């Protein structure tokens, strides 16, 4: 079959639309992506005990022959057992996902880690084949699953622009035409002839994103590439993404950043364990995701496959909220103390580890940040944590928070060395102000804190 | 319209896709060449020094100490250097191609392009070195007063044959290496065994009988090297053996392409 997708300008967006005079203008917009029952299966066995060596394969063949022989002698009684074992070793990263994207639409994709977002993008950008189902794509697809793919540290900025551009699917002439624009966007003009291994990580990212931002496919598929860089750079990237969206290109945008999703997309799909559970206008989808994924009775568990690969040796286990009686709760009372605990394990000893959380309101206002080794004496006594299972507990005193919804983010890092794990919205909870000061009036109080302050009322003058 | 669906069994080669991505082949080749001698004091001079030093060693051990006979009394240094050029072109291409997919796994898991681009560019990346070393060869021929004849015009075809051989074997090895990392440990042995099976340090005329010569010709590099010696030094022309070599290469290449295509769809999942 002719790979029409590879030709430039196969999009039909510019074709004049026919409509009858006098009748209502019905604009049948073209479908850019049509996915039907898309499924992708991974064999976990193939990951953990895959046949990296011929010896393993030979051993496995031997084992298969043996089981086949024993099964035959047992008259096939082992069959069920065997298929059950196969099923355990399989994971459907995507299961029966069907959706359509109109030309020019910007569609958000959200879901927890391991929900299948990246797999979906990989299938759509032809990096990996689906196991079942099909996708029809109209237009040239450009995918940005990471910034700086193929950057070579030994090559200069200039050389990497050409290399990376070519890898992302740009023609040489196109790169030449946009070269100056890319360089000025990246703000590394001075160092353009320096090998990128001498760049700071910020410069490296800016250059990498600059190339990516100048990719002009008809369909752009973007994974969480904006989650890198400093805040200012992120703003710039979001701005650029916004421009792309304005230009009427079809964009699929995966992010954990809900404000970016709300800002850039009109519609969003929510994935859960490989299944498409909701497609809705973005505000609705974000609400659904935030309430379904997180606020589960004051406790958040991380499955083994949810922890990012880069987190090792840190592995998050659970984040939970306990009231003053030790019960796990979703709603805490402002007038009573409560505890936030983070349970995790270390597969190797870690030096300088600090585990802590960000407390924000669900509207995004920062309340405070705290780490378990903030206290200098704890900091001294825990310079290195050996492998093992831990719980870091933080007591929040009574009369701290005002009523409302709050969100806890988790951070486990060694300062200036490595951020092992971070999740910005790990657990949401509610604060109830029953018994808090001022409750004799039913009016809501402004502000995020609800301190019990000492007032004195002095009479200074007799009348 | 592009349709993505699960591919099963053997699929079409779709070499047209490779043509559309020819610029990427160029850029990846260019990257390999650029990076190879970065931060090396002697830089690109290594492209000349490697065959030159090897030739000196061969000349001392094979030519001077062991007195390996050459064809038509050609001086041993030029005799071995003529063979070393296509050999090193081939061996380098094979080594690079064999490990190319694993070496570029970061690209394979993040971007789509026809995966054939990777072994193709790995094979092509040896050409600049070859051209530089060829200039040295011309100097050497001048030094030993060898005549250059029109037979020189056959060299490009022989170079293509050597590269096709490397590509054909490289396709098999690189695809296998994605799943079985044993392959990358095997490659140095394969190259070494292949070296002794090719008439680099000896002349193919020492093969005793016509029957064995045919077996010998199954090795495409035997034909290529014999062809190089003939084109440059006027020794015995490669006869039917070159036809046998070419046939072997074509079979390996076509099967290699189909095998690669079949394995290709799982590369991103298991690399």
XYZ file of C-alpha atoms in Angstrom:
734
model
C 0.000 0.000 0.000
C 1.146 3.458 -0.728
C 2.193 5.221 2.477
C 0.224 8.345 1.816
C 0.964 9.515 5.286
C 4.541 10.209 4.381
C 3.855 12.682 1.606
C 3.806 16.337 2.490
C 0.462 18.094 2.318
C -1.834 15.186 1.956
C -4.188 16.954 4.335
C -7.453 17.885 2.764
C -8.133 20.799 5.009
C -7.524 23.314 2.266
C -9.952 21.713 -0.150
C -12.843 24.116 -0.835
C -15.963 23.022 0.946
C -19.011 22.515 -1.207
C -22.317 23.733 0.064
C -25.622 24.429 -1.534
C -26.844 27.994 -1.692
C -29.818 28.593 0.475
C -29.381 25.527 2.576
C -27.651 25.529 5.901
C -23.906 25.240 5.657
C -23.055 21.818 6.916
C -19.354 21.562 7.416
C -18.387 17.942 7.467
C -14.953 18.167 8.936
C -12.562 15.443 8.012
C -11.559 12.754 10.418
C -7.821 12.904 11.016
C -7.546 9.853 13.245
C -9.947 6.973 13.445
C -9.005 4.300 15.962
C -11.029 1.137 16.306
C -10.711 -1.401 19.104
C -7.083 -0.635 19.497
C -5.384 -3.109 21.815
C -1.820 -3.700 22.753
C -0.622 -6.626 24.777
C 2.696 -6.870 26.490
C 3.980 -10.071 27.945
C 5.359 -9.371 31.368
C 7.189 -12.655 31.203
C 8.812 -11.335 28.101
C 10.034 -8.382 30.099
C 11.233 -9.953 33.292
C 12.477 -13.260 31.983
C 12.799 -12.527 28.324
C 15.123 -14.547 26.192
C 18.055 -12.257 26.148
C 20.338 -15.116 25.567
C 20.186 -18.055 23.255
C 20.876 -20.258 26.237
C 17.645 -19.105 27.880
C 15.756 -19.740 24.688
C 17.208 -23.232 24.441
C 16.382 -23.935 28.075
C 12.865 -22.645 27.471
C 12.380 -24.786 24.387
C 13.536 -27.719 26.433
C 11.041 -26.863 29.153
C 8.232 -26.504 26.613
C 8.954 -29.899 25.131
C 9.014 -31.407 28.603
C 5.689 -29.856 29.629
C 4.151 -30.913 26.345
C 5.277 -34.479 26.937
C 4.100 -34.585 30.541
C 0.822 -32.983 29.557
C 0.280 -35.633 26.943
C 0.873 -38.331 29.528
C -1.516 -36.562 31.938
C -4.156 -36.512 29.200
C -4.211 -32.757 28.892
C -5.137 -32.092 32.483
C -2.486 -29.402 32.739
C -4.029 -27.259 29.999
C -6.057 -24.907 32.128
C -3.257 -24.330 34.500
C -0.970 -23.403 31.690
C -3.292 -20.871 30.056
C -3.982 -19.262 33.411
C -0.290 -18.785 33.805
C -0.094 -17.196 30.357
C -2.859 -14.781 31.262
C -0.999 -13.715 34.378
C 2.048 -12.966 32.300
C 0.125 -10.746 29.928
C -0.799 -7.157 30.369
C -3.117 -5.278 28.100
C -1.556 -1.846 28.013
C -4.437 -0.858 25.747
C -7.740 -2.654 25.439
C -10.429 -1.898 22.862
C -9.733 1.786 22.613
C -11.840 3.448 19.939
C -12.035 7.140 19.188
C -11.990 9.667 16.415
C -10.178 12.942 16.165
C -11.383 15.602 13.767
C -8.958 17.500 11.675
C -7.801 20.584 13.558
C -8.951 19.285 16.913
C -6.715 19.387 19.965
C -7.438 16.339 22.059
C -6.086 15.830 25.548
C -5.236 12.425 26.940
C -5.050 11.974 30.694
C -4.728 9.023 33.001
C -2.577 7.727 35.789
C 0.857 6.285 35.225
C 0.500 2.948 33.514
C -2.948 3.779 32.143
C -1.750 3.313 28.574
C -1.238 6.906 27.456
C 2.287 6.422 26.214
C 1.433 3.119 24.593
C -1.406 4.802 22.740
C 0.924 7.492 21.463
C 3.479 4.883 20.449
C 0.900 2.982 18.447
C -0.372 6.162 16.787
C 3.127 7.236 15.873
C 3.925 3.752 14.457
C 6.694 3.028 16.903
C 5.034 -0.169 17.971
C 2.363 -2.289 16.318
C -1.033 -2.790 17.911
C -1.881 -6.344 18.883
C -5.466 -5.910 17.724
C -7.607 -3.277 16.121
C -6.683 -0.617 13.649
C -6.106 3.080 13.153
C -6.648 5.161 10.060
C -4.629 8.331 9.917
C -5.049 11.130 7.419
C -1.992 13.339 7.356
C 1.643 13.311 8.252
C 2.224 12.415 11.892
C 4.989 14.008 13.895
C 5.545 12.640 17.335
C 7.303 14.168 20.293
C 7.579 11.468 22.891
C 10.624 13.088 24.388
C 12.646 16.158 23.551
C 16.090 15.784 22.119
C 15.680 12.279 20.713
C 18.915 11.378 19.008
C 20.876 14.358 20.286
C 24.506 13.407 20.277
C 26.602 14.900 23.086
C 29.731 15.151 20.951
C 28.054 17.151 18.218
C 27.608 20.906 18.328
C 24.295 22.647 18.765
C 24.229 23.418 15.058
C 24.922 19.830 14.087
C 22.337 18.507 16.500
C 19.666 20.779 15.071
C 20.150 19.129 11.688
C 20.394 15.625 13.100
C 17.444 15.943 15.441
C 15.362 17.670 12.782
C 16.023 14.836 10.362
C 15.181 12.244 13.003
C 11.885 13.994 13.729
C 11.084 13.824 10.038
C 12.019 17.257 8.720
C 13.534 17.674 5.306
C 16.954 19.195 5.087
C 15.690 22.228 3.194
C 13.025 22.728 5.841
C 15.615 22.681 8.620
C 17.777 25.149 6.734
C 14.829 27.468 6.257
C 13.908 27.394 9.952
C 17.423 27.261 11.303
C 17.680 30.873 12.473
C 14.236 30.767 14.010
C 15.134 27.604 15.923
C 18.341 29.107 17.216
C 16.692 32.291 18.400
C 13.860 30.368 20.063
C 16.405 28.273 21.928
C 18.355 31.332 23.176
C 21.676 29.524 22.827
C 23.044 31.553 19.875
C 26.383 32.055 21.594
C 27.007 28.356 22.035
C 25.631 27.080 18.782
C 29.047 25.773 17.719
C 29.846 24.198 21.084
C 29.335 20.463 21.625
C 26.095 20.004 23.509
C 27.854 17.955 26.173
C 29.179 21.295 27.426
C 25.661 22.717 27.691
C 23.838 23.151 30.961
C 20.774 20.971 31.209
C 18.589 24.021 30.711
C 20.336 25.013 27.490
C 20.172 21.452 26.258
C 16.424 21.306 26.855
C 15.809 24.683 25.272
C 17.650 23.683 22.129
C 15.929 20.324 21.994
C 12.515 21.849 22.427
C 13.267 24.566 19.901
C 13.816 21.951 17.207
C 10.725 20.032 18.218
C 8.607 23.165 18.322
C 9.372 23.865 14.690
C 8.145 20.524 13.491
C 5.127 21.143 11.284
C 3.271 17.919 10.736
C -0.453 17.855 10.091
C -0.932 15.703 13.162
C 1.198 16.319 16.205
C 1.424 13.735 18.943
C 2.944 15.089 22.153
C 3.811 13.201 25.299
C 4.670 14.826 28.595
C 7.502 16.850 27.094
C 6.553 20.013 28.878
C 7.199 18.538 32.272
C 10.821 19.509 31.984
C 12.716 22.715 32.355
C 12.141 25.686 34.583
C 8.815 27.408 35.016
C 9.578 30.180 32.585
C 10.612 27.760 29.881
C 7.512 25.690 30.497
C 5.424 28.799 29.959
C 7.195 29.448 26.705
C 6.637 25.875 25.560
C 2.972 26.043 26.485
C 2.729 29.270 24.543
C 4.235 27.590 21.513
C 1.876 24.655 21.908
C -0.988 27.100 22.073
C 0.185 28.624 18.767
C 0.313 25.208 17.183
C -3.203 24.518 18.346
C -4.359 27.856 16.902
C -2.945 27.026 13.498
C -5.609 24.407 12.998
C -3.368 21.428 13.282
C -4.546 18.215 14.831
C -2.857 17.677 18.159
C -2.925 14.801 20.626
C -1.588 15.999 23.916
C -0.759 13.820 26.898
C -0.121 15.576 30.178
C -0.336 15.344 33.917
C -0.546 19.090 34.020
C -4.273 19.720 34.298
C -4.015 23.438 33.777
C -2.158 22.827 30.512
C -4.855 20.368 29.464
C -7.569 22.877 30.294
C -5.777 25.646 28.494
C -4.859 23.818 25.313
C -7.640 21.346 24.694
C -11.389 21.471 24.316
C -11.925 17.766 24.646
C -10.085 15.122 26.605
C -10.119 11.366 26.891
C -9.419 9.601 30.154
C -7.608 6.273 30.127
C -7.717 3.847 33.009
C -5.822 0.561 32.956
C -5.690 0.547 29.169
C -9.354 1.323 28.654
C -10.932 4.514 27.480
C -13.314 5.355 30.305
C -14.447 8.840 29.363
C -14.384 11.272 26.524
C -15.762 14.635 27.495
C -15.177 18.366 27.289
C -11.880 18.955 29.063
C -13.158 20.568 32.288
C -15.478 17.623 32.828
C -12.774 15.077 32.021
C -10.307 16.767 34.356
C -12.876 16.767 37.162
C -13.583 13.116 36.584
C -9.901 12.247 36.561
C -9.132 14.235 39.677
C -11.971 12.766 41.666
C -11.806 9.199 40.349
C -8.101 8.749 40.375
C -7.120 10.258 43.667
C -9.542 10.923 46.446
C -10.055 7.301 47.307
C -10.845 7.314 51.011
C -7.740 9.115 52.147
C -5.298 6.633 50.773
C -3.288 6.401 47.604
C -1.455 3.248 46.593
C 1.167 2.930 43.939
C 1.226 -0.317 42.024
C 4.592 -1.711 41.140
C 4.141 -0.749 37.495
C 3.137 2.810 38.344
C 6.459 3.833 39.784
C 8.535 5.335 37.009
C 11.646 3.403 36.050
C 13.852 6.332 37.001
C 12.629 6.290 40.588
C 14.762 3.334 41.673
C 15.950 2.673 44.334
C 12.971 4.607 45.726
C 9.615 2.870 45.398
C 6.470 4.609 46.582
C 3.989 2.316 48.326
C 1.252 4.480 49.815
C 0.321 7.933 50.950
C -2.388 8.172 53.566
C -4.118 10.471 55.966
C -4.950 9.437 59.515
C -7.111 11.273 61.967
C -6.272 11.665 65.652
C -7.662 8.152 66.363
C -5.440 6.577 63.711
C -8.241 5.923 61.219
C -7.503 6.409 57.533
C -9.788 9.233 56.506
C -10.658 11.308 53.483
C -11.981 14.203 55.524
C -10.057 15.631 58.437
C -11.310 18.052 60.991
C -9.633 21.381 61.192
C -10.004 21.454 64.952
C -8.165 18.134 65.438
C -4.608 17.121 64.625
C -4.027 14.607 61.832
C -1.115 12.713 60.338
C 0.142 12.450 56.815
C 2.172 9.313 56.195
C 4.221 8.267 53.244
C 5.128 4.622 53.012
C 7.916 3.596 50.680
C 10.708 1.146 50.268
C 14.310 1.562 49.266
C 15.901 -1.228 47.247
C 19.333 0.191 47.967
C 20.705 2.618 50.468
C 20.272 6.290 49.588
C 22.364 9.175 50.812
C 20.795 12.520 51.614
C 17.267 11.306 50.938
C 14.413 13.555 51.945
C 10.813 12.528 51.604
C 8.154 15.136 51.854
C 5.076 16.654 50.410
C 3.625 19.751 48.899
C 0.325 20.864 50.270
C -1.787 22.811 47.813
C -5.420 23.694 47.546
C -7.134 21.947 44.668
C -7.395 25.370 43.077
C -3.631 25.360 42.846
C -2.602 27.723 45.646
C 0.507 26.543 47.445
C 0.052 26.176 51.194
C 3.385 24.792 52.306
C 6.107 22.268 51.598
C 7.697 20.067 54.206
C 10.347 17.322 54.274
C 11.023 14.622 56.853
C 14.599 15.793 57.386
C 13.767 19.499 57.721
C 14.691 19.304 61.359
C 18.504 19.659 61.651
C 18.797 16.837 64.183
C 16.834 14.411 61.970
C 18.887 15.602 59.035
C 22.082 14.718 60.921
C 20.822 11.337 62.099
C 19.544 10.258 58.654
C 22.382 11.172 56.328
C 22.050 7.777 54.699
C 19.058 5.456 54.717
C 19.792 1.761 54.223
C 17.578 -0.416 52.027
C 14.291 -1.365 53.633
C 10.717 -0.325 54.103
C 9.901 3.020 55.689
C 7.104 5.257 56.783
C 7.705 8.975 57.088
C 5.004 10.551 59.243
C 4.164 14.183 59.621
C 1.845 15.465 62.313
C -0.280 18.418 61.325
C -1.371 20.260 64.437
C -4.962 21.116 65.147
C -6.308 24.442 63.926
C -4.094 24.673 60.863
C -6.176 24.449 57.702
C -9.315 26.221 56.669
C -12.245 24.394 55.136
C -11.946 23.200 51.545
C -10.313 20.659 49.285
C -6.573 20.161 49.497
C -4.147 18.199 47.451
C -0.945 16.481 48.528
C 2.000 16.095 46.211
C 4.878 13.788 47.018
C 8.540 14.408 46.511
C 11.446 12.092 47.291
C 14.820 13.482 46.409
C 18.397 14.016 47.383
C 19.020 17.727 47.240
C 21.062 18.723 44.202
C 21.716 15.085 43.381
C 18.589 13.440 42.153
C 14.844 13.640 42.280
C 13.791 10.033 42.633
C 10.076 10.423 42.633
C 7.564 13.170 42.363
C 3.841 13.227 41.935
C 2.190 16.571 42.145
C -1.339 15.475 42.907
C -1.074 12.228 44.734
C -3.936 12.538 47.169
C -6.826 14.941 47.643
C -8.639 15.428 50.907
C -11.255 17.625 52.522
C -10.946 19.734 55.634
C -14.054 20.169 57.684
C -14.199 23.091 60.043
C -16.695 21.755 62.569
C -15.469 22.927 65.958
C -13.072 25.447 64.465
C -13.012 29.000 65.752
C -15.713 31.228 64.398
C -18.123 28.485 63.491
C -20.920 30.156 65.322
C -21.306 32.161 62.154
C -22.085 30.136 59.090
C -20.272 32.438 56.697
C -17.258 30.959 54.821
C -13.899 32.397 55.805
C -11.302 33.533 53.288
C -7.812 32.084 53.330
C -6.194 28.684 53.526
C -5.388 28.625 57.222
C -7.787 28.587 60.112
C -5.642 29.247 63.147
C -7.021 29.366 66.660
C -5.626 32.674 67.743
C -5.545 34.145 71.128
C -7.762 37.156 71.433
C -8.146 39.363 74.398
C -10.881 41.805 74.771
C -9.924 44.614 77.102
C -12.060 47.292 78.268
C -10.046 50.511 78.236
C -12.611 53.089 79.229
C -15.588 53.178 81.421
C -18.216 55.001 79.615
C -4.390 7.592 4.229
C -2.260 5.552 6.504
C -3.681 2.437 8.067
C -2.050 0.918 11.116
C -3.060 -2.601 11.955
C -1.336 -5.605 13.452
C 0.999 -7.117 10.900
C 1.183 -10.853 10.758
C 3.589 -13.173 8.985
C 5.803 -11.942 6.175
C 5.173 -8.443 4.902
C 6.146 -6.485 1.828
C 9.564 -4.854 1.946
C 8.220 -1.409 1.141
C 11.618 -0.108 0.089
C 9.905 3.029 -1.151
C 9.581 4.071 2.482
C 13.338 3.821 2.779
C 13.731 6.075 -0.237
C 11.450 8.685 1.321
C 13.702 8.647 4.376
C 16.956 8.835 2.416
C 17.893 12.118 4.066
C 17.799 10.411 7.435
C 20.170 7.744 6.121
C 22.441 10.573 5.090
C 22.246 12.336 8.465
C 22.820 9.208 10.519
C 25.788 8.279 8.348
C 27.097 11.796 8.697
C 26.665 11.576 12.482
C 28.626 8.317 12.643
C 31.453 9.812 10.615
C 31.478 13.094 12.540
C 31.475 11.431 15.914
C 33.983 8.710 15.159
C 37.117 10.814 15.413
C 35.851 13.540 17.766
C 38.204 14.307 20.599
C 40.929 12.171 19.019
C 44.207 14.018 18.742
C 45.036 12.499 15.358
C 41.417 12.765 14.258
C 40.630 11.560 10.815
C 44.258 10.497 10.290
C 43.223 7.252 11.950
C 41.330 6.354 8.797
C 44.728 6.136 7.097
C 46.800 4.902 10.004
C 44.668 1.861 10.752
C 45.101 0.092 7.396
C 48.647 1.399 7.054
C 49.806 -0.005 10.402
C 47.979 -3.279 9.773
C 49.722 -3.519 6.432
C 53.095 -2.993 8.089
C 52.421 -5.796 10.568
C 51.262 -8.142 7.830
C 54.259 -7.292 5.685
C 56.677 -8.065 8.503
C 55.030 -11.267 9.689
C 53.425 -12.718 6.580
C 55.615 -11.223 3.901
C 59.048 -11.093 5.523
C 59.053 -13.835 8.187
C 56.580 -16.391 6.791
C 57.329 -15.554 3.166
C 53.724 -15.938 2.033
C 53.811 -15.994 -1.778
C 52.017 -13.254 -3.705
C 50.638 -13.373 -7.252
C 52.921 -12.368 -10.134
C 55.642 -11.294 -7.689
C 53.677 -8.252 -6.465
C 55.517 -6.724 -3.442
C 53.825 -7.918 -0.267
C 52.967 -4.486 1.187
C 50.929 -3.405 -1.808
C 49.554 -6.934 -2.205
C 48.120 -6.919 1.301
C 47.091 -3.259 1.314
C 44.953 -3.725 -1.791
C 43.095 -6.500 0.042
C 42.949 -4.650 3.352
C 40.931 -1.790 1.904
C 37.832 -3.768 0.920
C 38.310 -6.015 3.937
C 38.303 -3.190 6.457
C 35.424 -1.529 4.662
C 33.495 -4.784 4.946
C 34.513 -5.702 8.492
C 33.775 -2.213 9.839
C 30.425 -2.097 8.077
C 29.480 -5.530 9.372
C 30.439 -4.698 12.949
C 28.607 -1.394 12.947
C 25.533 -2.787 11.217
C 25.342 -5.803 13.511
C 25.107 -3.702 16.659
C 23.359 -0.730 15.042
C 19.808 -1.373 16.226
C 20.754 -1.894 19.829
C 23.075 1.098 19.671
C 20.224 3.272 18.440
C 17.565 1.888 20.761
C 16.830 5.388 22.039
C 15.642 6.314 18.554
C 13.730 3.106 17.973
C 11.627 3.514 21.091
C 10.846 7.187 20.545
C 10.462 7.986 16.864
C 9.050 6.274 13.830
C 11.101 5.824 10.695
C 11.722 2.747 8.583
C 14.087 0.745 10.762
C 16.104 -0.253 7.700
C 17.537 3.255 7.786
C 19.734 2.256 10.725
C 21.722 -0.673 9.267
C 21.888 1.106 5.901
C 23.533 4.160 7.412
C 25.824 2.008 9.560
C 27.094 0.309 6.416
C 27.521 3.548 4.502
C 29.506 5.181 7.299
C 32.714 3.359 6.342
C 32.942 4.878 2.873
C 34.801 8.046 3.822
C 37.485 6.039 5.594
C 37.723 3.841 2.555
C 38.180 6.794 0.221
C 40.928 8.283 2.393
C 42.753 4.980 2.595
C 42.358 4.627 -1.143
C 44.424 7.785 -1.643
C 47.187 6.114 0.344
C 46.872 3.074 -1.869
C 47.380 5.218 -4.955
C 50.532 6.610 -3.335
C 51.720 3.113 -2.541
C 51.110 1.979 -6.121
C 53.058 4.946 -7.398
C 55.902 4.069 -5.024
C 56.028 0.474 -6.288
C 55.654 1.599 -9.914
C 52.400 -0.204 -10.514
C 50.408 0.785 -13.586
C 46.854 1.935 -13.212
C 44.614 0.397 -15.864
C 41.036 0.867 -17.005
C 40.178 -2.151 -14.846
C 40.050 0.427 -12.069
C 36.560 1.237 -13.271
C 35.365 -2.082 -11.887
C 36.185 -1.040 -8.347
C 32.922 0.781 -7.590
C 30.994 -2.380 -8.421
C 33.264 -4.423 -6.172
C 32.813 -1.883 -3.378
C 29.064 -2.157 -3.775
C 29.356 -5.937 -3.598
C 31.388 -5.706 -0.375
C 28.870 -3.306 1.160
C 25.956 -5.462 0.076
C 27.602 -8.430 1.765
C 28.064 -6.465 4.966
C 24.495 -5.194 4.770
C 23.052 -8.641 4.100
C 24.798 -10.225 7.064
C 24.330 -7.061 9.133
C 20.555 -7.197 8.629
C 20.417 -10.717 10.012
C 22.730 -10.005 12.904
C 21.233 -6.663 13.917
C 17.695 -8.032 13.990
C 18.815 -11.056 15.995
C 20.843 -8.883 18.337
C 17.704 -7.019 19.389
C 16.490 -10.151 21.098
C 19.658 -12.138 21.650
C 22.549 -10.061 22.876
C 24.726 -13.115 22.297
C 25.053 -11.826 18.774
C 27.190 -8.875 19.701
C 29.642 -11.204 21.387
C 29.626 -13.419 18.333
C 30.350 -10.648 15.864
C 34.086 -10.314 16.597
C 34.479 -14.076 16.110
C 32.479 -14.002 12.916
C 34.672 -11.207 11.605
C 37.845 -13.006 12.627
C 36.822 -16.311 11.064
C 35.704 -14.491 7.964
C 39.067 -12.755 7.783
C 40.883 -16.085 7.580
C 38.382 -17.357 5.043
C 39.158 -14.382 2.811
C 42.388 -14.006 0.813
C 43.609 -10.883 2.630
C 47.024 -12.081 3.799
C 47.357 -14.848 1.234
C 46.559 -15.272 -2.424
C 43.477 -17.144 -3.523
C 45.688 -19.071 -5.937
C 46.895 -21.213 -3.035
C 43.498 -22.919 -2.928
C 44.390 -26.356 -4.320
C 41.597 -27.748 -6.492
C 38.866 -26.234 -8.640
C 36.270 -27.902 -6.438
C 37.568 -26.167 -3.317
C 37.846 -22.935 -5.206
C 34.101 -23.031 -5.789
C 33.483 -23.562 -2.085
C 35.893 -20.724 -1.410
C 33.887 -18.512 -3.753
C 30.813 -18.965 -1.609
C 32.460 -16.301 0.508
C 31.575 -13.109 -1.357
C 34.593 -11.320 0.090
C 36.877 -13.801 -1.654
C 35.483 -12.616 -4.954
C 35.654 -8.969 -3.936
C 39.282 -9.172 -2.823
C 40.345 -11.164 -5.821
C 38.586 -8.587 -7.955
C 40.406 -5.744 -6.209
C 43.778 -7.401 -6.819
C 42.900 -8.002 -10.426
C 41.651 -4.470 -11.045
C 44.614 -2.794 -9.365
C 47.506 -5.204 -9.661
C 46.600 -7.136 -12.800
C 46.653 -10.550 -11.142
C 44.383 -13.477 -12.034
C 40.902 -12.203 -12.912
C 38.001 -13.494 -10.828
C 36.152 -15.895 -13.074
C 32.909 -17.675 -12.342
C 33.682 -17.307 -8.649
C 32.523 -13.698 -8.722
C 29.192 -14.796 -10.157
C 28.858 -17.323 -7.343
C 29.743 -14.599 -4.807
C 27.168 -12.229 -6.235
C 24.479 -14.888 -6.190
C 25.249 -15.699 -2.555
C 25.073 -12.030 -1.616
C 21.760 -11.528 -3.363
C 20.220 -14.512 -1.603
C 21.531 -13.339 1.783
C 20.382 -9.792 1.138
C 16.846 -10.595 0.057
C 16.296 -13.099 2.867
C 17.934 -10.662 5.292
C 15.585 -7.863 4.224
C 12.504 -10.030 4.681
C 13.735 -11.352 8.006
C 14.472 -7.827 9.197
C 11.040 -6.635 8.089
C 9.413 -9.473 9.963
C 11.317 -8.791 13.156
C 11.001 -5.018 12.809
C 7.577 -4.635 14.408
C 8.728 -5.963 17.760
C 11.983 -3.985 17.920
C 10.531 -1.134 19.981
C 9.005 -3.571 22.481
C 11.992 -5.762 23.177
C 15.094 -3.744 22.368
